Short mmCIF file of C-alpha atoms in Angstrom, two decimals:
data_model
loop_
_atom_site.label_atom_id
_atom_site.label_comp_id
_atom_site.label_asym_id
_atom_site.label_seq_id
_atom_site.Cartn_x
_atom_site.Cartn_y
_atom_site.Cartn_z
CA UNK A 1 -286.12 -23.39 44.00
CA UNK A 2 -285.90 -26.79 43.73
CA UNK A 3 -283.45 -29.26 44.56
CA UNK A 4 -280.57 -29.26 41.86
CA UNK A 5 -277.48 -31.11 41.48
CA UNK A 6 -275.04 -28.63 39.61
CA UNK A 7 -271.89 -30.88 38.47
CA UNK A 8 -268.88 -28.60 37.84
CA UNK A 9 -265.71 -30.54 35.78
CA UNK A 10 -267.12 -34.05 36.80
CA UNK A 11 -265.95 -36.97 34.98
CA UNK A 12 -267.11 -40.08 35.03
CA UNK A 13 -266.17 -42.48 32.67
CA UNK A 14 -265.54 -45.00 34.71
CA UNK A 15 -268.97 -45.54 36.16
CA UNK A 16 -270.53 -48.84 36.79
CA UNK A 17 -267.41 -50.40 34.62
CA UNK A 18 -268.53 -51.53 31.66
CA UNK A 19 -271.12 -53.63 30.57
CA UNK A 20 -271.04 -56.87 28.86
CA UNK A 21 -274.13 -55.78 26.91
CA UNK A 22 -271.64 -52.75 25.71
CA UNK A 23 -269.02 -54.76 23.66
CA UNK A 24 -271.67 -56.65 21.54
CA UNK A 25 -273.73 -53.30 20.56
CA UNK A 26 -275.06 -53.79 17.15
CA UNK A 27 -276.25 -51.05 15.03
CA UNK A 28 -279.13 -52.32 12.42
CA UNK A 29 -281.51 -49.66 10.87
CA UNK A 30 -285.17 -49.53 12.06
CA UNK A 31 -288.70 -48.39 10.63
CA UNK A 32 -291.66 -46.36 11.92
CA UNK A 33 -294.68 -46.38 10.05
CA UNK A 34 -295.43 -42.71 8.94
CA UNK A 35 -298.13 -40.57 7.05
CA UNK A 36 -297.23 -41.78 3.57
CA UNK A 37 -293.89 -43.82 3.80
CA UNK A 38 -291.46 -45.30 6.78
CA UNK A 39 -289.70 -43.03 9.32
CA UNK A 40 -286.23 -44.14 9.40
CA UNK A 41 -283.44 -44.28 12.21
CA UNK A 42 -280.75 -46.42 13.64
CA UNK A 43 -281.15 -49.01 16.31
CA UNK A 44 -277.96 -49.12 18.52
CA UNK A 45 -279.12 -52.58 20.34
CA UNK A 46 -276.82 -53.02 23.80
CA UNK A 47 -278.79 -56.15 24.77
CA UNK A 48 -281.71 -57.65 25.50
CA UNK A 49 -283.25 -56.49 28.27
CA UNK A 50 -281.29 -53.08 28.19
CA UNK A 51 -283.57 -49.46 28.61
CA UNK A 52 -283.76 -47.94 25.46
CA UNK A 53 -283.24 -44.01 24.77
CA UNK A 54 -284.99 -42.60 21.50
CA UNK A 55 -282.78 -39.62 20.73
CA UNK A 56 -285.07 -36.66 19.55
CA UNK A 57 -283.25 -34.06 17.11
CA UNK A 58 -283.33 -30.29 17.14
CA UNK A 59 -284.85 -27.61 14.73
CA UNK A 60 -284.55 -27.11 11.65
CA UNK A 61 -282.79 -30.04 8.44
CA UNK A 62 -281.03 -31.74 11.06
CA UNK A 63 -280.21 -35.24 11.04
CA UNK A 64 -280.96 -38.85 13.49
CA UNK A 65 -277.30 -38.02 14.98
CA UNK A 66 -277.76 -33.97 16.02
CA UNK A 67 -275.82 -32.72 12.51
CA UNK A 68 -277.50 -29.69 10.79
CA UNK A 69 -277.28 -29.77 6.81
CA UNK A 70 -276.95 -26.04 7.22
CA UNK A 71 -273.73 -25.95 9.48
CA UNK A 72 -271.16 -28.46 11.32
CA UNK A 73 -271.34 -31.61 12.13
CA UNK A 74 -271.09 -32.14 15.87
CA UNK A 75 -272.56 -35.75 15.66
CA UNK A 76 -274.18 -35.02 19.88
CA UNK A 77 -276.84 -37.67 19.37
CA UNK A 78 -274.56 -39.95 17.99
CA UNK A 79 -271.65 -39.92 20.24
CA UNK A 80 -274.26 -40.07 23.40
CA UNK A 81 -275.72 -42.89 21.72
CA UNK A 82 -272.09 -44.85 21.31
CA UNK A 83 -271.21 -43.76 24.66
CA UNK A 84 -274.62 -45.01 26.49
CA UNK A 85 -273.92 -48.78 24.69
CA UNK A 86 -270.58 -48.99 26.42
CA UNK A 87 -272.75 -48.96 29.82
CA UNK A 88 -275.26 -51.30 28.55
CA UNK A 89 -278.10 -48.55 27.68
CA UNK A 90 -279.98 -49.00 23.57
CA UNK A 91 -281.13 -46.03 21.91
CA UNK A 92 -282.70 -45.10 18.83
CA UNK A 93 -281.71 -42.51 16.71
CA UNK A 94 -284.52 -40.82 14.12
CA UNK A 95 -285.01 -38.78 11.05
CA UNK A 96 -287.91 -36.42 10.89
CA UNK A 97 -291.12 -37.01 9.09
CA UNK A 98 -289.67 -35.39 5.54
CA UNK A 99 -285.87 -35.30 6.27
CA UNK A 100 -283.29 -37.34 5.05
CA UNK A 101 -283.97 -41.11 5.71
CA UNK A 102 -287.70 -40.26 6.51
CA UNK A 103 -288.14 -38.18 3.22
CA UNK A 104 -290.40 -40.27 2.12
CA UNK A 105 -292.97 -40.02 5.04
CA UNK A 106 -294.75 -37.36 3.97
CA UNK A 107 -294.52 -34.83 0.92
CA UNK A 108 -293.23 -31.44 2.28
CA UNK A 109 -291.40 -31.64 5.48
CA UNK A 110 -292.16 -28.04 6.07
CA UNK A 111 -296.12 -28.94 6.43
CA UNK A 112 -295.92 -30.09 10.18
CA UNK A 113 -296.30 -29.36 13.74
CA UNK A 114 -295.50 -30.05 17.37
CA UNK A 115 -298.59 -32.52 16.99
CA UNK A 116 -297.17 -34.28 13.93
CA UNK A 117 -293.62 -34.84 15.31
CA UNK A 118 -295.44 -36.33 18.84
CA UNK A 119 -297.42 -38.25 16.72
CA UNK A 120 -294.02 -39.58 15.37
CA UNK A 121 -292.74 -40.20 18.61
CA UNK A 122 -295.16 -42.39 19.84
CA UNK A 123 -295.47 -44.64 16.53
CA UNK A 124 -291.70 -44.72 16.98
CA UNK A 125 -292.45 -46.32 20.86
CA UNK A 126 -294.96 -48.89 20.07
CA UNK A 127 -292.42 -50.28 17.64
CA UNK A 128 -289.77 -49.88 20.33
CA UNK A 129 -291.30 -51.90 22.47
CA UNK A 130 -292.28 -54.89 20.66
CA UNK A 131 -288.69 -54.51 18.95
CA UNK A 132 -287.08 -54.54 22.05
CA UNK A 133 -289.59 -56.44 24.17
CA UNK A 134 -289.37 -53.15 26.81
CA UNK A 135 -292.33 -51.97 29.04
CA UNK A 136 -291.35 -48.26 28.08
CA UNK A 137 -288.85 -45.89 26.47
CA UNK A 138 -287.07 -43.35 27.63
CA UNK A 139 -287.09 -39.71 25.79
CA UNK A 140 -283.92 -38.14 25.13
CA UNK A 141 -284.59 -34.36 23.14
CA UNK A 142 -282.09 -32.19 22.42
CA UNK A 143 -283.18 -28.24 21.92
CA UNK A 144 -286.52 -28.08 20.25
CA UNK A 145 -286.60 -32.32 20.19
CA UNK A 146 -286.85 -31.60 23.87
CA UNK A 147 -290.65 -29.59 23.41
CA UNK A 148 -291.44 -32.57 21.02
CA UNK A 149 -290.38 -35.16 23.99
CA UNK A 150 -292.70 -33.51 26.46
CA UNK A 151 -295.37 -32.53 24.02
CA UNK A 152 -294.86 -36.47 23.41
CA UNK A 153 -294.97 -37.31 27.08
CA UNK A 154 -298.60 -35.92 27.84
CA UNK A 155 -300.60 -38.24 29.06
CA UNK A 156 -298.37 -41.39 28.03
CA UNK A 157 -297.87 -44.43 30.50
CA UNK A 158 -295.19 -45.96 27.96
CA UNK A 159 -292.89 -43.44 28.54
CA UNK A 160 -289.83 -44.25 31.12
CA UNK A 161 -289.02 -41.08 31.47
CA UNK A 162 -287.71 -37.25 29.82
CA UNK A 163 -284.06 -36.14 28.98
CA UNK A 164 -283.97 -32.95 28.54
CA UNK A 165 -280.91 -31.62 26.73
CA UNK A 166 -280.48 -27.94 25.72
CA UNK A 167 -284.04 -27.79 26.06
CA UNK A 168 -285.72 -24.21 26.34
CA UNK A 169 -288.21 -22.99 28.91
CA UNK A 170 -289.30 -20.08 27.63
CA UNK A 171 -291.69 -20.29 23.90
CA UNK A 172 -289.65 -20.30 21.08
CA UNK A 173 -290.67 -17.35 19.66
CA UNK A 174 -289.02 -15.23 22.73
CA UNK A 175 -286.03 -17.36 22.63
CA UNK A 176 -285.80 -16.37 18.65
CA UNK A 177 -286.47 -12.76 19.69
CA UNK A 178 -283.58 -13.25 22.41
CA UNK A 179 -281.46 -14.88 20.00
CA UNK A 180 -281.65 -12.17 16.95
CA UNK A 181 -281.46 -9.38 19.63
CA UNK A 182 -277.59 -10.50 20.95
CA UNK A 183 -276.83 -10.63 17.16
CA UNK A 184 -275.00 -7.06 16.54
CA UNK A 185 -275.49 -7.05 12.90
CA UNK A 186 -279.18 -7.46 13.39
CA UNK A 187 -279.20 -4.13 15.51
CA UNK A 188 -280.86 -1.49 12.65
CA UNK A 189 -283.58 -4.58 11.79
CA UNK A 190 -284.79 -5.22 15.16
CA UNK A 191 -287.89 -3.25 15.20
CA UNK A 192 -288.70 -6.04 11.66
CA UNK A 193 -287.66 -9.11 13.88
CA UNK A 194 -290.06 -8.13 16.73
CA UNK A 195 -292.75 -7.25 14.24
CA UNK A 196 -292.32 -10.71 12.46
CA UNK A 197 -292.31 -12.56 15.34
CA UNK A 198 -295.43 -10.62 17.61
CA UNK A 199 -296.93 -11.48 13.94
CA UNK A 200 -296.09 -15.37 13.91
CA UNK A 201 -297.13 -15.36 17.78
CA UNK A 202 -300.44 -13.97 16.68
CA UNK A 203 -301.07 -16.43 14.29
CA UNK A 204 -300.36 -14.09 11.36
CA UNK A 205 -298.31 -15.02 8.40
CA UNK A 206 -296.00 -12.10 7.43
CA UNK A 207 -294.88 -10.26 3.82
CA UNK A 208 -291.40 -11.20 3.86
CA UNK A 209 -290.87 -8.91 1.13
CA UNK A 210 -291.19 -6.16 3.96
CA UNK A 211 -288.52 -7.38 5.45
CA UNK A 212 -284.87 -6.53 5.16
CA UNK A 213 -283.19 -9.22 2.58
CA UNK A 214 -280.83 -10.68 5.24
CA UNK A 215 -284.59 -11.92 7.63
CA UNK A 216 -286.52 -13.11 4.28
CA UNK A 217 -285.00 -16.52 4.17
CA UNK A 218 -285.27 -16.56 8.21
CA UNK A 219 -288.83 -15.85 7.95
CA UNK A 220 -289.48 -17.43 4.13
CA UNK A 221 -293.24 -18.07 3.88
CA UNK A 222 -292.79 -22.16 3.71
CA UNK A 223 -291.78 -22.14 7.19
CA UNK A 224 -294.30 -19.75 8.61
CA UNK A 225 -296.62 -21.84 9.33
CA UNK A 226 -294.66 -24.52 11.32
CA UNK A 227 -293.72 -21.54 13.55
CA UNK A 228 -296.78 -19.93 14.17
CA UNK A 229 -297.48 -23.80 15.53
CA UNK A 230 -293.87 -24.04 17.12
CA UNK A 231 -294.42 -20.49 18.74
CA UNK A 232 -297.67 -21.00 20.64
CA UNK A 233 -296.11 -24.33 22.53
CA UNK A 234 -295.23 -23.48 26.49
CA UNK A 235 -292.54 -26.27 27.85
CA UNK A 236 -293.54 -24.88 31.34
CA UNK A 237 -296.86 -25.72 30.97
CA UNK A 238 -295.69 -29.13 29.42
CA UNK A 239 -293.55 -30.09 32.20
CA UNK A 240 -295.34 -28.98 34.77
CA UNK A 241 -297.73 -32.19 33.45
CA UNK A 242 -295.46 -34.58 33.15
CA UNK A 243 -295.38 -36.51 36.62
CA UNK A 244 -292.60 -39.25 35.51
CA UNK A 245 -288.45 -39.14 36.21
CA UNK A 246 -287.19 -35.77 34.11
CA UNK A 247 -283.11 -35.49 33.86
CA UNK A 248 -282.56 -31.48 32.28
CA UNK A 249 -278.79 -30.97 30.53
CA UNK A 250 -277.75 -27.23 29.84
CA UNK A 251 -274.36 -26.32 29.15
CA UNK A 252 -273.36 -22.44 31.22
CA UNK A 253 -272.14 -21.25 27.81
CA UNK A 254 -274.90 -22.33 25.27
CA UNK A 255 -275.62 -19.27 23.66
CA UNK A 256 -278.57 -20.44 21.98
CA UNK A 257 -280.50 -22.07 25.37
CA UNK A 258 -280.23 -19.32 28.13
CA UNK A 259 -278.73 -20.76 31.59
CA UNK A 260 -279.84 -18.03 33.25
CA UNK A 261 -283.39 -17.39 31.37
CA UNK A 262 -284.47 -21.03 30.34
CA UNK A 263 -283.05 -23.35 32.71
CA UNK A 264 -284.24 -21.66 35.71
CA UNK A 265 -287.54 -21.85 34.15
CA UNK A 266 -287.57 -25.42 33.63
CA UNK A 267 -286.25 -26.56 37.30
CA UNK A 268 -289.37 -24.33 38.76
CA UNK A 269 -292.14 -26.62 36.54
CA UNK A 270 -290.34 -29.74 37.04
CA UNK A 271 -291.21 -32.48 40.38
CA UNK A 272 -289.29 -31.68 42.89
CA UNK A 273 -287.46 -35.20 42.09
CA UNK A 274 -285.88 -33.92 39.00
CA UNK A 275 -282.24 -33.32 38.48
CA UNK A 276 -280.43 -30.91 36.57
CA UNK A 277 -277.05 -31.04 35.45
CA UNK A 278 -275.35 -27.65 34.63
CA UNK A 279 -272.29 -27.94 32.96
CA UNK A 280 -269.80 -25.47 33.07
CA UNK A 281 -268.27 -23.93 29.95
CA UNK A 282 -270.31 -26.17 27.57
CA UNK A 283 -272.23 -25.09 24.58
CA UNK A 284 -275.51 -25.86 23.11
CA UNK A 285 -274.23 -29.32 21.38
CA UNK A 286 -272.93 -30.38 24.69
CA UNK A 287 -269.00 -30.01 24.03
CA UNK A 288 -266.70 -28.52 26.12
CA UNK A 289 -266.00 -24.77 24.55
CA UNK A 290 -262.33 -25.09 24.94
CA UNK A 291 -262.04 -28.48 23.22
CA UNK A 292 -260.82 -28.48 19.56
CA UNK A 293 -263.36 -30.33 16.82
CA UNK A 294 -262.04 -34.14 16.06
CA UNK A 295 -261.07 -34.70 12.54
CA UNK A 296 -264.45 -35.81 11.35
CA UNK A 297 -266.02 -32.24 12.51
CA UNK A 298 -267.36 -33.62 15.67
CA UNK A 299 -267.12 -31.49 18.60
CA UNK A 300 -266.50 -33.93 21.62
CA UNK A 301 -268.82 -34.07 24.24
CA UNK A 302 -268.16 -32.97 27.53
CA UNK A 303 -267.08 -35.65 29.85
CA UNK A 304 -269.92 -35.95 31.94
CA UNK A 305 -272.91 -36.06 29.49
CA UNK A 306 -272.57 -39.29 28.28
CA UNK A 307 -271.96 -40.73 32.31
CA UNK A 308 -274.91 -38.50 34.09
CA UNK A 309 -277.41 -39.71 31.59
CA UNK A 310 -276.28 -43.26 31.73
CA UNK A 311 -276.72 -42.71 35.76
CA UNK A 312 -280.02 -40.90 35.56
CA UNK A 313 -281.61 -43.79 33.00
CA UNK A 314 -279.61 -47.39 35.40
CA UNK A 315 -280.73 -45.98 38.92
CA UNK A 316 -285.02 -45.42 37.58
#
């Protein structure tokens, strides 16, 4: 096993004081040059001089600050991002080729894969770097943003380093397959779910009108083939390539990122330098379960996110 650093209920907030960087942050908005118009995000600048993080988002329509259009608003990418410029850390936030601000970058957002999105990535560091005047950028993915940071990271010498955050281990497909089979309402469909996805695995699209009404939209045939690319993707394999500094989040009560299945996973294929932070009670947007949403829908981030990444990113 290798050499872990579990923090349990550790705050720190206070760490390093903070910098004078911090209390001139300026947010301006920022381009990427993409297939057929701009990719679009938000420049949080700390400083010159300062690392910069580009923040990765997860699956699906969601946003340069971690909100789904399909559910809440947690804002994770955004709060880590304000919290990182109080201790004199930039970051980049980004829409996806297709999605909101980046609509315009190509015609169908559905029509892409791993590739695509790492392709992204790295237009997104060249202009980093001459933006910023950095040697390299740091990678900060949360759930499937962090397979498109270390499909991103192979072979790359511009690359600081990998943040990992809610980040699976296993292919998506089984964590799907896990995910559907905790679902109790999904019970009588299962034997459909496991056909779909052995199907999607295998490269196969699937007749969705075989399916039970409540998987047709799950499985709808615009998105099949992004996950017959998304499915075949091994972040084992992935990170056991990657030879740079790797920092892997997972929250003990994400319910979507297994603790127990996923991280372990990940801390086997990582250098035995990595660290991994397991916090306790946290879920898979990095807030603390027992804390209540704040009055803009944002779930708060556990204390030590913000602080252990700001650590990790200072000390390489």
């Amino acid at each position: 096993m290798k050499p872990a650093v579990f923090r349990f209920f550790l705050l720190l907030s206070g760490l390093g004081g903070l910098s004078s960087h911090a209390l001139a942050a300026e947010s301006t908005a920022i381009e990427a040059p993409g297939p057929l118009g701009p990719l679009t995000g938000t420049f949080l600048n700390a400083g010159s001089g300062t690392s910069v993080v580009l923040m990765i988002p997860g699956s699906g329509p969601t946003d340069r600050d971690g909100n789904s259009a399909l559910g809440p608003k947690p804002a994770p990418l955004r709060q880590i991002a304000d919290g990182l410029a109080k201790r004199g850390i930039s970051s980049v936030r980004i829409d996806k080729r297709g999605m909101f601000g980046s609509k315009q970058a190509v015609a169908d957002g559905n029509h892409v894969t791993i590739a695509d999105y790492a392709t992204d990535v790295r237009n997104w560091i060249a202009v980093i770097r001459r933006k910023a005047g950095v040697r390299c950028v740091w990678l900060a993915g949360h759930s499937e943003g962090g397979l498109v940071a270390l499909a991103s990271a192979q072979g790359q010498a511009d690359i600081c380093g990998l943040i990992l955050l809610s980040t699976a281990g296993r292919p998506l497909g089984e964590v799907l397959r896990g995910q559907l089979h905790a679902v109790p309402s999904a019970q009588t469909v299962l034997p459909q779910i496991d056909g779909a996805i052995d199907a999607l695995e295998a490269g196969d699209h699937v007749d969705v009108q075989t399916l039970h009404p409540g998987l047709r939209q799950l499985f709808h045939p615009a998105v099949q083939d992004y996950m017959i690319d998304l499915f075949h993707h091994d972040p084992v394999a992935l990170l056991r390539a990657y030879r740079g500094p790797v920092l892997i989040m997972q929250g003990a009560a994400d319910r979507q990122v297994s603790a127990t299945e996923d991280l372990p996973l990940l801390m086997k294929a990582a250098d035995p330098k990595a660290e991994v932070v397991l916090l306790p009670n946290v879920i898979h947007p990095l807030a603390d379960l027992g804390v209540a949403p704040a009055a803009d829908g944002s779930l708060p981030l556990d204390g030590a996110v913000v602080s252990d990444i700001a650590e990790f990113v200072l000390k390489h």
